[in-house]
């Protein structure tokens, strides 16, 4: 896609990642909508983890025509399982950016060695389901979280 650059983030990107979270409809399929302070603290924690736990944190951002349009994060937790989240600014959706971010994330997770990966998606979140389906081998209901699906794969 012309004008799209997936790259590693830098500190000045924080406010633009927050803007992605703040964009229209971002939390439509989330159990709750966090306020700005919580979103900013969450983004701060991503950057802290890149320094304190680099082996278990991967963060990419997408630039479209030099403007930050999305991000993708993977964090490795218990049992060597990565958990992924992707976000694309409302103004830049449906152009393949989410798919490109997730593809780059998976390339890097694979490069880091054998592991499993999971993603939690609301059953009504068609865009996200379409985006993740080709990267995961299996999915099912999320135990204890009605309305959500758990996608899983391993390599
Ligand atoms: C999910 C999200 C990241 C997708 O980003 P995106 O850049 O629009 O995704 P893409 O353009 O790569 O599209 C991925 C697929 O979803 C489809 N799609 C995108 N938006 C859609 C919509 N609103 N309705 C139906 N399908 C949609 C695309 O056609 C594409 O399908 P294909 O692979 O069969 O062609 C974005 O909608 C978003 O940030 N949502 C809010 C946060 C969220 O739900 N994150 C997912 C949790 S992991």
CSV table of N, CA, C and O in Angstrom, one decimal, residues 13-61:
chain,number,residue,atom,x,y,z
A,13,UNK,N,5.6,9.4,19.7
A,13,UNK,CA,4.4,8.8,19.1
A,13,UNK,C,3.3,8.6,20.2
A,13,UNK,O,2.1,8.3,19.8
A,14,UNK,N,3.6,8.7,21.4
A,14,UNK,CA,2.6,8.4,22.5
A,14,UNK,C,1.3,9.1,22.3
A,14,UNK,O,0.2,8.5,22.3
A,15,UNK,N,1.4,10.4,22.0
A,15,UNK,CA,0.1,11.2,21.9
A,15,UNK,C,-0.7,10.7,20.7
A,15,UNK,O,-1.9,10.8,20.7
A,16,UNK,N,0.0,10.3,19.7
A,16,UNK,CA,-0.7,9.8,18.5
A,16,UNK,C,-1.4,8.5,18.7
A,16,UNK,O,-2.4,8.2,18.1
A,17,UNK,N,-0.7,7.6,19.5
A,17,UNK,CA,-1.3,6.3,19.8
A,17,UNK,C,-2.6,6.6,20.7
A,17,UNK,O,-3.6,6.0,20.5
A,18,UNK,N,-2.4,7.5,21.6
A,18,UNK,CA,-3.6,7.9,22.5
A,18,UNK,C,-4.8,8.4,21.6
A,18,UNK,O,-5.9,8.0,21.7
A,19,UNK,N,-4.4,9.1,20.5
A,19,UNK,CA,-5.4,9.6,19.6
A,19,UNK,C,-6.1,8.5,18.8
A,19,UNK,O,-7.3,8.6,18.5
A,20,UNK,N,-5.4,7.4,18.6
A,20,UNK,CA,-6.0,6.2,18.0
A,20,UNK,C,-7.1,5.7,18.9
A,20,UNK,O,-8.2,5.4,18.5
A,21,UNK,N,-6.7,5.5,20.2
A,21,UNK,CA,-7.7,5.0,21.2
A,21,UNK,C,-8.9,5.9,21.3
A,21,UNK,O,-10.0,5.5,21.5
A,22,UNK,N,-8.6,7.2,21.2
A,22,UNK,CA,-9.7,8.2,21.3
A,22,UNK,C,-10.5,8.4,20.1
A,22,UNK,O,-11.5,9.1,20.1
A,23,UNK,N,-10.2,7.8,19.0
A,23,UNK,CA,-10.9,8.0,17.7
A,23,UNK,C,-12.3,7.3,17.8
A,23,UNK,O,-12.5,6.4,18.6
A,24,UNK,N,-13.1,7.7,16.9
A,24,UNK,CA,-14.5,7.3,16.9
A,24,UNK,C,-14.6,5.8,16.9
A,24,UNK,O,-13.9,5.1,16.1
A,25,UNK,N,-15.5,5.3,17.7
A,25,UNK,CA,-15.9,3.8,17.7
A,25,UNK,C,-14.8,2.9,18.1
A,25,UNK,O,-15.0,1.7,18.0
A,26,UNK,N,-13.7,3.4,18.7
A,26,UNK,CA,-12.6,2.5,19.1
A,26,UNK,C,-13.1,1.5,20.1
A,26,UNK,O,-12.8,0.3,20.1
A,27,UNK,N,-13.9,1.9,21.1
A,27,UNK,CA,-14.3,1.1,22.2
A,27,UNK,C,-15.7,0.5,22.0
A,27,UNK,O,-16.3,0.0,23.0
A,28,UNK,N,-16.3,0.5,20.8
A,28,UNK,CA,-17.6,0.1,20.6
A,28,UNK,C,-17.8,-1.4,21.0
A,28,UNK,O,-18.9,-1.8,21.4
A,29,UNK,N,-16.8,-2.2,20.9
A,29,UNK,CA,-16.9,-3.6,21.3
A,29,UNK,C,-16.2,-4.0,22.5
A,29,UNK,O,-15.9,-5.2,22.8
A,30,UNK,N,-15.8,-3.0,23.3
A,30,UNK,CA,-15.1,-3.3,24.6
A,30,UNK,C,-16.1,-3.3,25.7
A,30,UNK,O,-17.2,-2.6,25.6
A,31,UNK,N,-15.8,-4.0,26.8
A,31,UNK,CA,-16.7,-4.1,27.9
A,31,UNK,C,-16.9,-2.7,28.5
A,31,UNK,O,-18.0,-2.5,29.1
A,32,UNK,N,-15.9,-1.9,28.5
A,32,UNK,CA,-16.1,-0.5,29.1
A,32,UNK,C,-15.2,0.5,28.3
A,32,UNK,O,-14.4,0.1,27.5
A,33,UNK,N,-15.5,1.8,28.5
A,33,UNK,CA,-14.7,2.8,27.8
A,33,UNK,C,-13.8,3.5,28.8
A,33,UNK,O,-14.4,4.3,29.6
A,34,UNK,N,-12.5,3.3,28.8
A,34,UNK,CA,-11.7,4.0,29.8
A,34,UNK,C,-11.6,5.5,29.5
A,34,UNK,O,-11.7,5.9,28.4
A,35,UNK,N,-11.3,6.3,30.6
A,35,UNK,CA,-11.2,7.7,30.3
A,35,UNK,C,-9.8,8.0,29.9
A,35,UNK,O,-8.9,7.1,29.9
A,36,UNK,N,-9.6,9.3,29.5
A,36,UNK,CA,-8.3,9.7,28.9
A,36,UNK,C,-7.1,9.4,29.7
A,36,UNK,O,-6.0,8.9,29.2
A,37,UNK,N,-7.2,9.6,31.0
A,37,UNK,CA,-6.1,9.3,31.9
A,37,UNK,C,-5.6,7.9,31.9
A,37,UNK,O,-4.5,7.6,31.9
A,38,UNK,N,-6.6,7.0,31.9
A,38,UNK,CA,-6.3,5.6,31.9
A,38,UNK,C,-5.7,5.2,30.5
A,38,UNK,O,-4.7,4.4,30.5
A,39,UNK,N,-6.2,5.8,29.4
A,39,UNK,CA,-5.6,5.5,28.1
A,39,UNK,C,-4.2,5.9,28.1
A,39,UNK,O,-3.3,5.2,27.6
A,40,UNK,N,-3.9,7.1,28.5
A,40,UNK,CA,-2.6,7.7,28.5
A,40,UNK,C,-1.6,6.8,29.4
A,40,UNK,O,-0.5,6.6,29.0
A,41,UNK,N,-2.1,6.4,30.5
A,41,UNK,CA,-1.3,5.5,31.4
A,41,UNK,C,-1.0,4.2,30.7
A,41,UNK,O,0.1,3.6,30.9
A,42,UNK,N,-2.0,3.7,30.0
A,42,UNK,CA,-1.8,2.4,29.3
A,42,UNK,C,-0.7,2.5,28.2
A,42,UNK,O,0.2,1.7,28.1
A,43,UNK,N,-0.8,3.6,27.5
A,43,UNK,CA,0.2,3.8,26.4
A,43,UNK,C,1.6,4.0,27.0
A,43,UNK,O,2.6,3.5,26.6
A,44,UNK,N,1.6,4.8,28.2
A,44,UNK,CA,2.9,4.9,28.9
A,44,UNK,C,3.5,3.6,29.3
A,44,UNK,O,4.7,3.3,29.2
A,45,UNK,N,2.6,2.7,29.8
A,45,UNK,CA,3.0,1.4,30.2
A,45,UNK,C,3.6,0.6,29.1
A,45,UNK,O,4.6,-0.2,29.3
A,46,UNK,N,3.1,0.7,27.9
A,46,UNK,CA,3.6,0.0,26.7
A,46,UNK,C,5.1,0.4,26.5
A,46,UNK,O,6.0,-0.4,26.3
A,47,UNK,N,5.4,1.7,26.6
A,47,UNK,CA,6.7,2.2,26.4
A,47,UNK,C,7.7,1.8,27.5
A,47,UNK,O,8.8,1.5,27.3
A,48,UNK,N,7.1,1.8,28.7
A,48,UNK,CA,7.9,1.3,29.9
A,48,UNK,C,8.3,-0.1,29.7
A,48,UNK,O,9.4,-0.6,29.9
A,49,UNK,N,7.3,-1.0,29.3
A,49,UNK,CA,7.6,-2.4,29.1
A,49,UNK,C,8.6,-2.7,28.0
A,49,UNK,O,9.3,-3.6,28.1
A,50,UNK,N,8.6,-1.8,27.0
A,50,UNK,CA,9.6,-2.0,25.9
A,50,UNK,C,11.1,-1.9,26.5
A,50,UNK,O,12.0,-2.5,26.0
A,51,UNK,N,11.2,-1.1,27.6
A,51,UNK,CA,12.5,-1.0,28.2
A,51,UNK,C,12.7,-2.0,29.3
A,51,UNK,O,13.8,-2.6,29.4
A,52,UNK,N,11.7,-2.3,30.1
A,52,UNK,CA,11.9,-3.2,31.3
A,52,UNK,C,11.7,-4.6,30.9
A,52,UNK,O,12.2,-5.5,31.6
A,53,UNK,N,11.0,-4.9,29.9
A,53,UNK,CA,10.7,-6.3,29.5
A,53,UNK,C,10.7,-6.4,28.0
A,53,UNK,O,9.8,-6.9,27.3
A,54,UNK,N,11.9,-6.1,27.4
A,54,UNK,CA,11.9,-6.1,25.9
A,54,UNK,C,11.7,-7.5,25.3
A,54,UNK,O,11.2,-7.5,24.1
A,55,UNK,N,12.1,-8.5,26.0
A,55,UNK,CA,11.9,-9.9,25.4
A,55,UNK,C,10.4,-10.3,25.3
A,55,UNK,O,10.1,-11.2,24.5
A,56,UNK,N,9.6,-9.6,26.1
A,56,UNK,CA,8.2,-10.0,26.1
A,56,UNK,C,7.2,-8.9,25.6
A,56,UNK,O,6.0,-8.9,25.9
A,57,UNK,N,7.8,-7.9,24.9
A,57,UNK,CA,7.0,-6.8,24.5
A,57,UNK,C,7.4,-6.5,23.0
A,57,UNK,O,8.5,-6.3,22.7
A,58,UNK,N,6.4,-6.4,22.1
A,58,UNK,CA,6.6,-5.9,20.8
A,58,UNK,C,5.6,-4.8,20.5
A,58,UNK,O,4.4,-5.0,20.7
A,59,UNK,N,6.0,-3.7,20.0
A,59,UNK,CA,5.1,-2.6,19.6
A,59,UNK,C,5.5,-2.1,18.3
A,59,UNK,O,6.7,-1.8,18.0
A,60,UNK,N,4.5,-1.9,17.4
A,60,UNK,CA,4.8,-1.3,16.1
A,60,UNK,C,3.7,-0.2,15.9
A,60,UNK,O,2.6,-0.3,16.5
A,61,UNK,N,4.1,0.8,15.1
A,61,UNK,CA,3.1,1.8,14.7
A,61,UNK,C,3.1,1.8,13.2
A,61,UNK,O,4.1,1.4,12.5
